[in-house]
Short mmCIF file of C-alpha atoms in Angstrom, two decimals:
data_model
loop_
_atom_site.label_atom_id
_atom_site.label_comp_id
_atom_site.label_asym_id
_atom_site.label_seq_id
_atom_site.Cartn_x
_atom_site.Cartn_y
_atom_site.Cartn_z
CA MET A 1423 24.83 54.85 24.30
CA HIS A 1424 22.91 54.29 21.16
CA ARG A 1425 21.51 57.25 19.35
CA GLN A 1426 19.71 57.55 16.06
CA LEU A 1427 22.24 58.65 13.46
CA ARG A 1428 21.80 59.41 9.74
CA PRO A 1429 19.34 60.45 8.59
CA ALA A 1430 17.67 61.17 11.92
CA LEU A 1431 20.31 63.24 13.69
CA ALA A 1432 17.92 66.18 13.58
CA THR A 1433 15.33 64.25 15.65
CA ALA A 1434 17.71 63.05 18.35
CA THR A 1435 17.28 66.02 20.63
CA ALA A 1436 13.76 65.37 21.81
CA ALA A 1437 14.44 61.67 22.13
CA ALA A 1438 17.53 62.28 24.26
CA LEU A 1439 15.63 64.53 26.61
CA THR A 1440 12.59 62.38 27.23
CA GLY A 1441 14.05 58.92 27.44
CA GLY A 1442 12.86 57.81 24.03
CA LEU A 1443 16.30 57.12 22.55
CA LEU A 1444 16.16 55.39 19.19
CA ALA A 1445 18.60 52.49 19.05
CA LEU A 1446 21.07 52.10 16.21
CA VAL A 1447 24.80 52.28 16.48
CA ALA A 1448 26.79 54.80 18.49
CA ALA A 1449 27.70 53.69 21.99
CA PRO A 1450 30.43 55.08 24.19
CA ALA A 1451 32.60 52.69 26.18
CA THR A 1452 34.73 53.57 29.13
CA ALA A 1453 38.30 52.59 29.86
CA ALA A 1454 40.07 51.83 33.10
CA ASP A 1455 40.46 54.50 35.78
CA SER A 1456 43.08 57.23 36.37
CA THR A 1457 43.18 60.95 35.95
CA HIS A 1458 45.60 60.30 33.05
CA VAL A 1459 42.96 58.65 30.82
CA PRO A 1460 44.75 55.39 29.92
CA GLN A 1461 44.43 54.22 26.34
CA ALA A 1462 43.68 50.74 25.07
CA ASP A 1463 46.83 48.67 24.40
CA PHE A 1464 45.75 45.19 23.41
CA ASN A 1465 49.24 44.04 22.32
CA GLY A 1466 51.31 45.71 25.03
CA ASP A 1467 53.58 47.67 22.64
CA GLY A 1468 53.05 51.00 24.38
CA ARG A 1469 51.06 52.52 21.55
CA GLY A 1470 47.33 53.27 21.76
CA ASP A 1471 44.97 51.04 19.82
CA ILE A 1472 41.72 52.39 18.36
CA ALA A 1473 38.77 50.04 18.86
CA SER A 1474 35.51 50.70 17.04
CA SER A 1475 32.27 48.85 17.01
CA VAL A 1476 30.51 48.49 13.65
CA THR A 1477 27.07 47.53 14.93
CA GLY A 1478 25.29 47.97 11.60
CA ALA A 1479 27.66 45.63 9.74
CA HIS A 1480 26.35 42.72 7.74
CA VAL A 1481 28.11 39.43 8.56
CA SER A 1482 27.71 36.41 6.24
CA GLY A 1483 24.58 38.02 4.84
CA LYS A 1484 23.06 38.66 8.30
CA ALA A 1485 21.99 42.31 8.44
CA ARG A 1486 23.18 44.33 11.43
CA ALA A 1487 24.83 41.28 13.02
CA GLY A 1488 27.71 43.60 14.01
CA GLN A 1489 31.50 43.58 14.08
CA PHE A 1490 34.33 44.88 16.21
CA VAL A 1491 37.40 46.41 14.56
CA VAL A 1492 40.76 47.26 16.18
CA LEU A 1493 43.24 49.55 14.39
CA TYR A 1494 46.61 48.92 16.06
CA GLY A 1495 48.88 51.85 16.81
CA THR A 1496 52.15 52.11 14.86
CA SER A 1497 54.98 54.63 14.57
CA THR A 1498 53.10 56.19 11.66
CA GLY A 1499 49.62 56.19 13.18
CA VAL A 1500 46.66 53.97 12.46
CA SER A 1501 45.48 52.48 9.19
CA SER A 1502 43.82 49.33 7.94
CA ALA A 1503 47.27 47.82 7.32
CA ARG A 1504 47.41 46.69 10.95
CA ARG A 1505 43.95 45.85 12.10
CA HIS A 1506 41.82 43.03 13.47
CA THR A 1507 38.19 42.59 12.53
CA LEU A 1508 36.03 40.29 14.63
CA SER A 1509 32.41 39.11 14.62
CA GLN A 1510 30.52 36.35 16.38
CA ASN A 1511 31.51 34.14 13.49
CA SER A 1512 35.23 34.58 14.26
CA GLY A 1513 36.92 31.56 15.80
CA GLY A 1514 36.81 31.67 19.60
CA VAL A 1515 34.34 34.58 19.87
CA PRO A 1516 31.26 33.41 21.82
CA GLY A 1517 27.99 33.23 19.89
CA THR A 1518 26.98 33.17 16.24
CA ALA A 1519 26.36 36.13 13.94
CA GLU A 1520 22.63 36.63 13.50
CA THR A 1521 20.40 39.33 12.09
CA ASP A 1522 20.04 42.35 14.43
CA ASP A 1523 22.34 41.02 17.16
CA SER A 1524 24.32 44.33 17.13
CA PHE A 1525 27.54 42.75 18.28
CA GLY A 1526 29.90 45.51 19.40
CA TYR A 1527 27.11 47.80 20.57
CA ASP A 1528 29.17 48.79 23.62
CA HIS A 1529 32.63 47.92 24.86
CA ALA A 1530 34.96 48.57 27.77
CA TYR A 1531 38.66 47.76 27.97
CA ALA A 1532 40.93 46.85 30.91
CA ASP A 1533 43.36 44.08 31.82
CA PHE A 1534 40.65 41.82 33.20
CA ASN A 1535 42.82 38.70 33.66
CA GLY A 1536 45.97 40.44 34.96
CA ASP A 1537 48.38 39.23 32.25
CA GLY A 1538 49.63 42.69 31.25
CA TYR A 1539 47.55 43.05 28.09
CA ASP A 1540 44.29 44.97 27.79
CA ASP A 1541 41.21 42.85 27.15
CA VAL A 1542 37.82 44.07 25.98
CA ALA A 1543 34.24 43.43 27.07
CA VAL A 1544 31.93 43.51 24.01
CA SER A 1545 28.14 43.27 24.06
CA ALA A 1546 25.44 42.18 21.63
CA PRO A 1547 22.37 43.52 23.48
CA TYR A 1548 19.85 42.69 20.77
CA GLU A 1549 20.80 39.04 20.57
CA ASP A 1550 17.98 36.64 21.42
CA ALA A 1551 19.33 34.59 24.31
CA ALA A 1552 17.88 31.52 26.00
CA GLY A 1553 14.49 32.17 24.36
CA ASP A 1554 14.47 35.79 25.52
CA LYS A 1555 14.03 38.18 22.56
CA ASP A 1556 16.60 41.00 22.75
CA GLY A 1557 17.85 39.53 26.02
CA GLY A 1558 21.42 40.33 25.05
CA THR A 1559 24.80 38.68 25.48
CA LEU A 1560 28.21 39.86 26.73
CA ALA A 1561 31.69 38.52 26.04
CA VAL A 1562 35.23 39.30 27.17
CA LEU A 1563 37.94 38.90 24.51
CA TRP A 1564 41.56 38.47 25.58
CA GLY A 1565 44.53 40.61 24.60
CA SER A 1566 47.98 39.14 23.91
CA ALA A 1567 51.37 40.09 22.45
CA SER A 1568 49.77 39.84 19.01
CA GLY A 1569 46.66 41.83 19.97
CA LEU A 1570 43.17 40.55 20.54
CA THR A 1571 43.16 36.80 20.19
CA GLY A 1572 39.53 36.44 19.18
CA LYS A 1573 39.23 34.00 22.06
CA GLY A 1574 36.97 34.87 24.98
CA ILE A 1575 34.40 34.02 27.58
CA THR A 1576 30.71 34.73 28.06
CA VAL A 1577 29.55 36.89 30.99
CA THR A 1578 26.26 35.26 31.79
CA ASP A 1579 23.28 37.44 32.59
CA PRO A 1580 22.40 36.71 36.27
CA ALA A 1581 18.91 38.24 36.07
CA ARG A 1582 17.60 37.63 32.57
CA SER A 1583 13.92 37.66 33.56
CA SER A 1584 14.19 41.15 35.11
CA HIS A 1585 15.50 43.04 32.06
CA ASP A 1586 16.49 42.98 28.39
CA LEU A 1587 19.43 44.46 26.42
CA TRP A 1588 22.08 42.93 28.69
CA GLY A 1589 25.37 44.79 28.16
CA LYS A 1590 23.94 47.86 26.40
CA ASN A 1591 26.18 49.95 28.70
CA LEU A 1592 29.65 49.00 29.96
CA ALA A 1593 32.38 50.66 32.01
CA ALA A 1594 35.58 49.27 33.47
CA GLY A 1595 37.65 50.53 36.43
CA ASP A 1596 39.00 49.57 39.84
CA PHE A 1597 35.94 50.60 41.84
CA ASP A 1598 37.16 49.14 45.14
CA GLY A 1599 40.86 49.99 44.86
CA ASP A 1600 42.16 46.42 45.12
CA GLY A 1601 44.31 46.71 42.01
CA ARG A 1602 42.08 44.56 39.83
CA ALA A 1603 39.73 45.70 37.07
CA ASP A 1604 35.97 45.61 37.74
CA LEU A 1605 33.23 45.73 35.12
CA ALA A 1606 29.91 47.62 35.39
CA VAL A 1607 27.12 46.26 33.16
CA GLY A 1608 23.86 48.02 32.26
CA SER A 1609 20.60 46.93 30.61
CA ASP A 1610 17.20 48.47 30.09
CA ASN A 1611 16.65 48.32 33.85
CA ALA A 1612 17.90 51.00 36.28
CA THR A 1613 19.94 48.38 38.19
CA ILE A 1614 23.65 48.08 37.23
CA HIS A 1615 25.57 44.84 37.87
CA VAL A 1616 29.16 45.18 38.93
CA TYR A 1617 31.63 42.29 38.56
CA LYS A 1618 34.59 42.45 40.96
CA GLY A 1619 38.23 41.48 40.51
CA GLY A 1620 38.32 40.89 36.78
CA PHE A 1621 37.73 37.54 35.12
CA THR A 1622 39.67 34.33 34.73
CA THR A 1623 40.04 32.70 31.35
CA ALA A 1624 37.56 30.11 32.69
CA GLY A 1625 34.92 32.89 33.03
CA THR A 1626 34.78 33.39 36.77
CA SER A 1627 34.99 36.74 38.53
CA GLY A 1628 35.79 37.84 42.07
CA GLY A 1629 32.14 38.36 42.89
CA ARG A 1630 29.24 40.55 41.91
CA TYR A 1631 26.96 43.21 43.40
CA THR A 1632 24.34 45.62 42.13
CA ILE A 1633 23.64 49.37 42.42
CA THR A 1634 20.49 51.22 41.49
CA PRO A 1635 20.98 54.96 40.90
CA PRO A 1636 17.92 57.29 40.74
CA ILE A 1637 17.26 56.89 37.01
CA LEU A 1638 14.27 55.65 35.05
CA GLY A 1639 14.12 52.01 34.09
CA GLY A 1640 11.91 50.39 31.53
CA GLU A 1641 11.81 49.16 27.96
CA VAL A 1642 13.97 51.91 26.46
CA ASP A 1643 15.42 53.43 29.63
CA GLY A 1644 17.98 52.27 32.18
CA PRO A 1645 21.43 53.87 31.94
CA VAL A 1646 22.16 55.81 28.76
CA ASN A 1647 25.89 55.87 29.42
CA LEU A 1648 28.42 54.70 32.02
CA SER A 1649 31.75 56.49 32.48
CA ALA A 1650 34.57 55.50 34.82
CA GLY A 1651 37.37 57.67 36.18
CA ASP A 1652 39.07 58.89 39.32
CA VAL A 1653 37.48 62.17 40.44
CA ASP A 1654 38.32 62.28 44.15
CA GLY A 1655 41.75 60.65 44.33
CA GLY A 1656 40.49 57.29 45.62
CA PRO A 1657 39.24 54.15 43.87
CA THR A 1658 37.66 54.61 40.47
CA ASP A 1659 34.36 56.42 40.46
CA LEU A 1660 31.39 55.95 38.11
CA VAL A 1661 29.27 58.57 36.34
CA VAL A 1662 25.84 57.23 35.32
CA ASP A 1663 23.86 59.08 32.71
CA GLY A 1664 20.10 58.53 32.54
CA TYR A 1665 16.74 60.18 33.01
CA GLU A 1666 15.84 61.56 36.37
CA THR A 1667 12.86 60.10 38.25
CA ALA A 1668 11.94 63.32 40.07
CA SER A 1669 10.48 65.50 37.32
CA GLU A 1670 7.52 65.48 34.95
CA TYR A 1671 9.74 65.44 31.89
CA GLY A 1672 12.40 63.00 33.08
CA TRP A 1673 15.20 65.30 32.04
CA ASN A 1674 18.64 63.91 31.23
CA ARG A 1675 20.91 63.93 34.28
CA ASN A 1676 24.30 62.54 35.38
CA TYR A 1677 24.95 60.98 38.77
CA PHE A 1678 28.38 60.67 40.37
CA ILE A 1679 28.79 57.43 42.34
CA PRO A 1680 32.06 57.29 44.31
CA GLY A 1681 34.29 54.26 44.46
CA THR A 1682 35.22 53.02 47.93
CA ALA A 1683 37.10 50.14 49.49
CA SER A 1684 33.79 48.31 49.46
CA GLY A 1685 32.97 49.22 45.85
CA LEU A 1686 30.64 51.79 44.33
CA ASP A 1687 28.57 53.58 47.00
CA VAL A 1688 25.23 54.52 45.45
CA SER A 1689 24.03 55.95 48.79
CA ALA A 1690 26.53 58.77 48.23
CA ALA A 1691 25.35 59.51 44.69
CA THR A 1692 25.59 63.20 43.65
CA SER A 1693 23.54 64.84 40.93
CA LEU A 1694 25.58 66.51 38.18
CA LYS A 1695 24.86 68.64 35.11
CA PRO A 1696 23.39 66.74 32.16
CA GLY A 1697 25.22 65.42 29.13
CA VAL A 1698 24.98 62.00 27.52
CA ILE A 1699 28.67 61.58 26.63
CA THR A 1700 31.10 62.01 29.54
CA ALA A 1701 34.88 62.14 29.62
CA ILE A 1702 36.82 62.09 32.94
CA GLY A 1703 40.41 63.23 33.25
CA ASP A 1704 42.69 65.73 35.03
CA ILE A 1705 42.53 68.82 32.81
CA ASP A 1706 44.20 71.27 35.24
CA ARG A 1707 46.79 68.79 36.66
CA ASP A 1708 45.65 69.16 40.29
CA GLY A 1709 45.58 65.43 40.86
CA TYR A 1710 41.80 65.01 40.56
CA GLY A 1711 39.80 63.99 37.53
CA ASP A 1712 37.45 66.56 35.99
CA ILE A 1713 34.08 65.53 34.54
CA VAL A 1714 33.22 66.81 31.07
CA SER A 1715 29.73 66.08 29.70
CA GLY A 1716 28.09 66.96 26.39
CA ALA A 1717 24.52 68.24 26.56
CA TYR A 1718 24.31 68.43 22.77
CA TRP A 1719 20.59 69.32 22.50
CA ASN A 1720 18.97 72.73 22.14
CA SER A 1721 17.71 74.79 25.08
CA THR A 1722 14.08 74.57 23.95
CA LEU A 1723 11.93 71.77 22.60
CA GLU A 1724 9.66 72.16 19.59
CA ASP A 1725 6.71 72.97 21.86
CA GLY A 1726 8.64 75.80 23.49
CA THR A 1727 9.49 73.94 26.70
CA THR A 1728 12.73 75.21 28.24
CA VAL A 1729 15.31 72.47 28.82
CA PRO A 1730 17.34 72.88 32.06
CA ASP A 1731 21.11 73.46 31.84
CA SER A 1732 21.11 73.57 28.07
CA ALA A 1733 21.97 76.02 25.31
CA LYS A 1734 21.13 76.71 21.69
CA GLY A 1735 23.22 74.35 19.55
CA GLY A 1736 24.52 72.32 22.51
CA LYS A 1737 26.60 72.82 25.65
CA VAL A 1738 29.60 71.17 27.28
CA TRP A 1739 29.69 71.15 31.05
CA VAL A 1740 32.96 70.91 33.03
CA THR A 1741 32.82 69.93 36.72
CA HIS A 1742 36.17 69.86 38.48
CA GLY A 1743 37.15 67.11 40.91
CA SER A 1744 38.48 67.35 44.46
CA ASP A 1745 39.20 65.12 47.44
CA ALA A 1746 35.57 65.66 48.41
CA GLY A 1747 34.28 64.64 44.97
CA PRO A 1748 32.92 66.78 42.13
CA LEU A 1749 32.67 70.50 42.78
CA THR A 1750 29.10 70.77 41.50
CA ASP A 1751 28.51 74.39 42.58
CA SER A 1752 31.24 75.68 40.33
CA ALA A 1753 30.49 73.72 37.13
CA THR A 1754 31.07 75.80 34.03
CA GLY A 1755 29.39 75.60 30.66
CA ILE A 1756 31.03 76.02 27.25
CA THR A 1757 29.17 76.70 23.99
CA GLN A 1758 30.17 77.83 20.52
CA ASN A 1759 29.42 81.34 21.76
CA THR A 1760 31.95 81.10 24.64
CA GLY A 1761 35.09 83.24 24.20
CA ASN A 1762 36.97 82.24 21.04
CA VAL A 1763 35.49 78.75 20.75
CA PRO A 1764 35.21 78.10 16.97
CA GLY A 1765 31.82 78.40 15.32
CA THR A 1766 28.53 80.07 16.21
CA ALA A 1767 25.81 78.33 18.22
CA GLU A 1768 23.04 77.56 15.75
CA GLY A 1769 20.03 75.27 15.69
CA ASP A 1770 20.89 71.59 15.79
CA ASP A 1771 24.69 71.86 15.70
CA TYR A 1772 25.01 69.19 18.40
CA PHE A 1773 28.05 70.72 20.06
CA GLY A 1774 29.15 68.05 22.56
CA TYR A 1775 27.73 65.12 20.61
CA GLU A 1776 30.99 63.31 21.41
CA LEU A 1777 33.93 64.12 23.73
CA ASP A 1778 37.37 62.81 24.59
CA LEU A 1779 40.36 63.91 26.66
CA GLY A 1780 44.10 63.43 26.05
CA ASP A 1781 47.40 65.31 26.17
CA ILE A 1782 48.09 66.46 22.63
CA ASN A 1783 51.10 68.70 23.38
CA ALA A 1784 52.57 66.65 26.25
CA ASP A 1785 52.44 69.60 28.71
CA GLY A 1786 50.73 67.54 31.42
CA PHE A 1787 47.36 69.25 30.99
CA LEU A 1788 44.60 67.25 29.26
CA ASP A 1789 43.05 68.69 26.13
CA LEU A 1790 39.49 68.19 24.91
CA ALA A 1791 38.06 67.18 21.49
CA VAL A 1792 34.43 68.02 20.95
CA GLY A 1793 32.35 66.47 18.18
CA VAL A 1794 29.91 68.92 16.53
CA ALA A 1795 28.24 66.32 14.34
CA GLY A 1796 25.29 68.46 13.22
CA GLU A 1797 27.27 71.54 12.09
CA ASN A 1798 26.20 72.94 8.73
CA ILE A 1799 28.90 74.32 6.39
CA GLY A 1800 27.60 76.23 3.39
CA THR A 1801 24.88 74.16 1.82
CA ALA A 1802 26.16 70.93 3.39
CA THR A 1803 23.77 70.25 6.27
CA ASP A 1804 24.89 68.02 9.17
CA THR A 1805 28.33 67.75 7.63
CA GLY A 1806 29.98 68.10 11.05
CA THR A 1807 33.10 69.56 12.63
CA VAL A 1808 35.47 68.82 15.54
CA THR A 1809 36.69 71.43 18.01
CA VAL A 1810 39.90 71.02 20.06
CA LEU A 1811 40.32 73.03 23.29
CA TYR A 1812 43.66 72.93 25.15
CA GLY A 1813 44.07 72.42 28.91
CA THR A 1814 45.83 74.78 31.28
CA ALA A 1815 46.34 75.16 35.02
CA ASN A 1816 43.09 77.12 34.98
CA GLY A 1817 41.13 74.54 32.99
CA LEU A 1818 40.24 74.55 29.31
CA ASN A 1819 41.43 77.60 27.40
CA THR A 1820 38.47 79.10 25.58
CA SER A 1821 40.21 82.44 24.91
CA SER A 1822 42.90 81.38 22.41
CA GLY A 1823 44.52 78.43 20.76
CA ALA A 1824 41.36 76.43 19.93
CA GLN A 1825 41.27 74.49 16.64
CA SER A 1826 38.43 73.39 14.42
CA PHE A 1827 38.50 70.71 11.74
CA SER A 1828 36.07 69.67 9.06
CA GLN A 1829 36.48 67.79 5.82
CA ASP A 1830 36.78 71.19 4.20
CA SER A 1831 39.94 71.96 6.22
CA ALA A 1832 43.15 71.91 4.22
CA GLY A 1833 44.80 68.53 4.48
CA VAL A 1834 41.78 66.71 5.94
CA PRO A 1835 40.75 63.82 3.65
CA GLY A 1836 37.33 64.07 1.95
CA SER A 1837 35.01 67.02 1.50
CA ASP A 1838 32.00 68.52 3.27
CA GLU A 1839 28.89 66.62 2.24
CA LYS A 1840 25.36 66.48 3.49
CA ASP A 1841 24.89 64.07 6.45
CA ASP A 1842 28.57 63.16 6.80
CA GLY A 1843 28.35 63.84 10.52
CA PHE A 1844 32.11 64.38 10.89
CA GLY A 1845 32.60 64.13 14.67
CA LEU A 1846 30.10 61.33 15.31
CA ASP A 1847 32.87 60.07 17.58
CA VAL A 1848 36.28 61.44 18.59
CA LYS A 1849 39.29 59.90 20.25
CA ILE A 1850 42.54 61.46 21.56
CA ASP A 1851 45.21 58.75 21.90
CA ASP A 1852 48.94 58.44 21.45
CA VAL A 1853 48.74 55.90 18.63
CA THR A 1854 52.37 56.50 17.52
CA GLY A 1855 54.01 56.04 20.94
CA ASP A 1856 55.83 59.36 20.82
CA GLY A 1857 54.27 60.67 24.02
CA ARG A 1858 51.91 63.00 22.27
CA ALA A 1859 48.24 62.22 21.73
CA ASP A 1860 46.75 62.24 18.23
CA LEU A 1861 43.18 62.89 17.11
CA VAL A 1862 40.96 60.22 15.54
CA VAL A 1863 37.54 61.19 14.17
CA GLY A 1864 34.62 59.00 13.11
CA SER A 1865 31.96 60.00 10.59
CA ALA A 1866 28.96 58.66 8.69
CA GLU A 1867 30.70 59.14 5.31
CA ASN A 1868 28.97 57.86 2.19
CA ASP A 1869 25.39 57.46 3.39
CA GLY A 1870 26.24 55.63 6.58
CA ASN A 1871 29.18 53.49 5.41
CA GLY A 1872 31.34 55.46 7.82
CA ALA A 1873 35.05 56.34 7.92
CA ILE A 1874 37.81 56.95 10.44
CA THR A 1875 40.10 59.99 9.97
CA TYR A 1876 43.52 60.14 11.61
CA LEU A 1877 45.00 63.59 12.42
CA PRO A 1878 48.44 63.50 14.12
CA SER A 1879 49.95 65.72 16.79
CA ASN A 1880 53.11 67.65 15.89
CA GLY A 1881 53.99 68.09 19.53
CA ALA A 1882 52.27 71.45 19.89
CA LYS A 1883 48.86 70.91 18.29
CA ILE A 1884 46.87 68.71 15.96
CA THR A 1885 48.04 68.95 12.35
CA THR A 1886 46.80 67.69 9.02
CA SER A 1887 50.27 66.76 7.87
CA GLY A 1888 50.20 62.97 7.60
CA ALA A 1889 46.45 62.81 7.90
CA ARG A 1890 44.66 59.82 6.38
CA SER A 1891 41.25 58.25 6.11
CA VAL A 1892 40.46 54.59 6.88
CA SER A 1893 37.48 53.08 5.07
CA PRO A 1894 35.28 50.11 6.02
CA SER A 1895 36.02 48.33 2.68
CA THR A 1896 39.74 48.14 3.51
CA SER A 1897 39.04 47.09 7.08
CA GLY A 1898 37.06 43.91 6.46
CA VAL A 1899 33.67 45.53 6.85
CA SER A 1900 30.87 45.09 4.29
CA THR A 1901 29.25 48.30 3.08
CA SER A 1902 25.89 46.63 2.71
CA GLY A 1903 23.24 48.58 4.60
CA THR A 1904 24.60 51.25 6.94
CA PRO A 1905 27.50 49.81 8.96
CA TYR A 1906 28.54 53.19 10.45
CA PHE A 1907 32.19 52.25 10.63
CA GLY A 1908 33.93 54.58 13.13
CA SER A 1909 30.79 55.87 14.84
CA ASN A 1910 31.70 54.35 18.20
CA PHE A 1911 35.23 54.22 19.67
CA ALA A 1912 36.16 52.51 22.89
CA ASP A 1913 36.94 55.34 25.31
#
């Protein structure tokens, strides 16, 4: 989803709660299904690839035209030495780079054409299309043995007159269990379009249907985020984040929509705890995916209104899966005041601003990275931190073993500076191919230029030995304006 970043992180809370999200750059994308949280592998070499949108990037002088950057995994991690930077001016990519298109706004990866390489769906929701201002466009770019080819197809909007911002939310998974990747597409309308059976290189799919969960639609509403994963042991399920229709305030709320042999069944939608960013994976290794959502806002608004299911400084909700779906009655909340979780819950810390799951120590239990993008350290306001909690048979361990990283941590590149927002996005992927997931962190370094920080796993935990920072200027991204390189990883 897109949230206002620097310098307006401090105003995001009220917007997130009332449906008035301010559009700029950070959108989560969702990968294919499985309780094991598969990672993107565009070149089929067995190493995870880190894909990041750079929606604020200038292209050929066109402000905020947008780019899409892939850092390919290698035996030594990720860097700009092996990367691929694409825009709508790249050969084979549908469209043309224009001011405010926001190419790369959201993305979802899966093997859409069944050739063994992951492909990626990439949107430009603010592109003017067929005379429709901000109508939006959506493309699928193909993977290959050499990575993303830059060649792709356009996924045509089937209902342009009924909405704008086509493709502002995307999620991929096998929602009907037929072994082929499906793609869910959102807009500023509550209705979600689902394409079945992947896509051919000619641009056709196996069919299409729509679902309409109980969320607000309208100019700045519709889904805020779509997340795919297997919660109940069947076909891929979908979690839709949006604003509920049944209350005066339209509070943020997640809805679980199960996958079935017939596709997503919205009639069986279940209300979950709130949280804009959602990660789904099997933390406790019981065979069912667990739902982790970040309700990063404070528990009260400026006018004193109490926000349901929230906490001072932000809260992360964990809802375990089962063969009957999510166990909503036993959902547990984690804050910076829980057990030995690093930090202290304060003001606008934004604990849970971003989330990702992966197995850092290869013990079979998924671990969680939590972005705390608004954390203050000393006099550096909104400098940001990242918390890592490790999975066990009993769920996330909040009693011991947790880690916290900032740019003030020994070995982490850079330093704590005002508005860095370290933790604007987080990714846990095995980018070296050694079977142990590493940590990748995005920030708003240097007044919105952005940066990507790589922190490797040593087999037991995340370490700063071998850490490095990747800058936009070495990755083919102009630092004109505020590109926010690394603020949005494909999940």
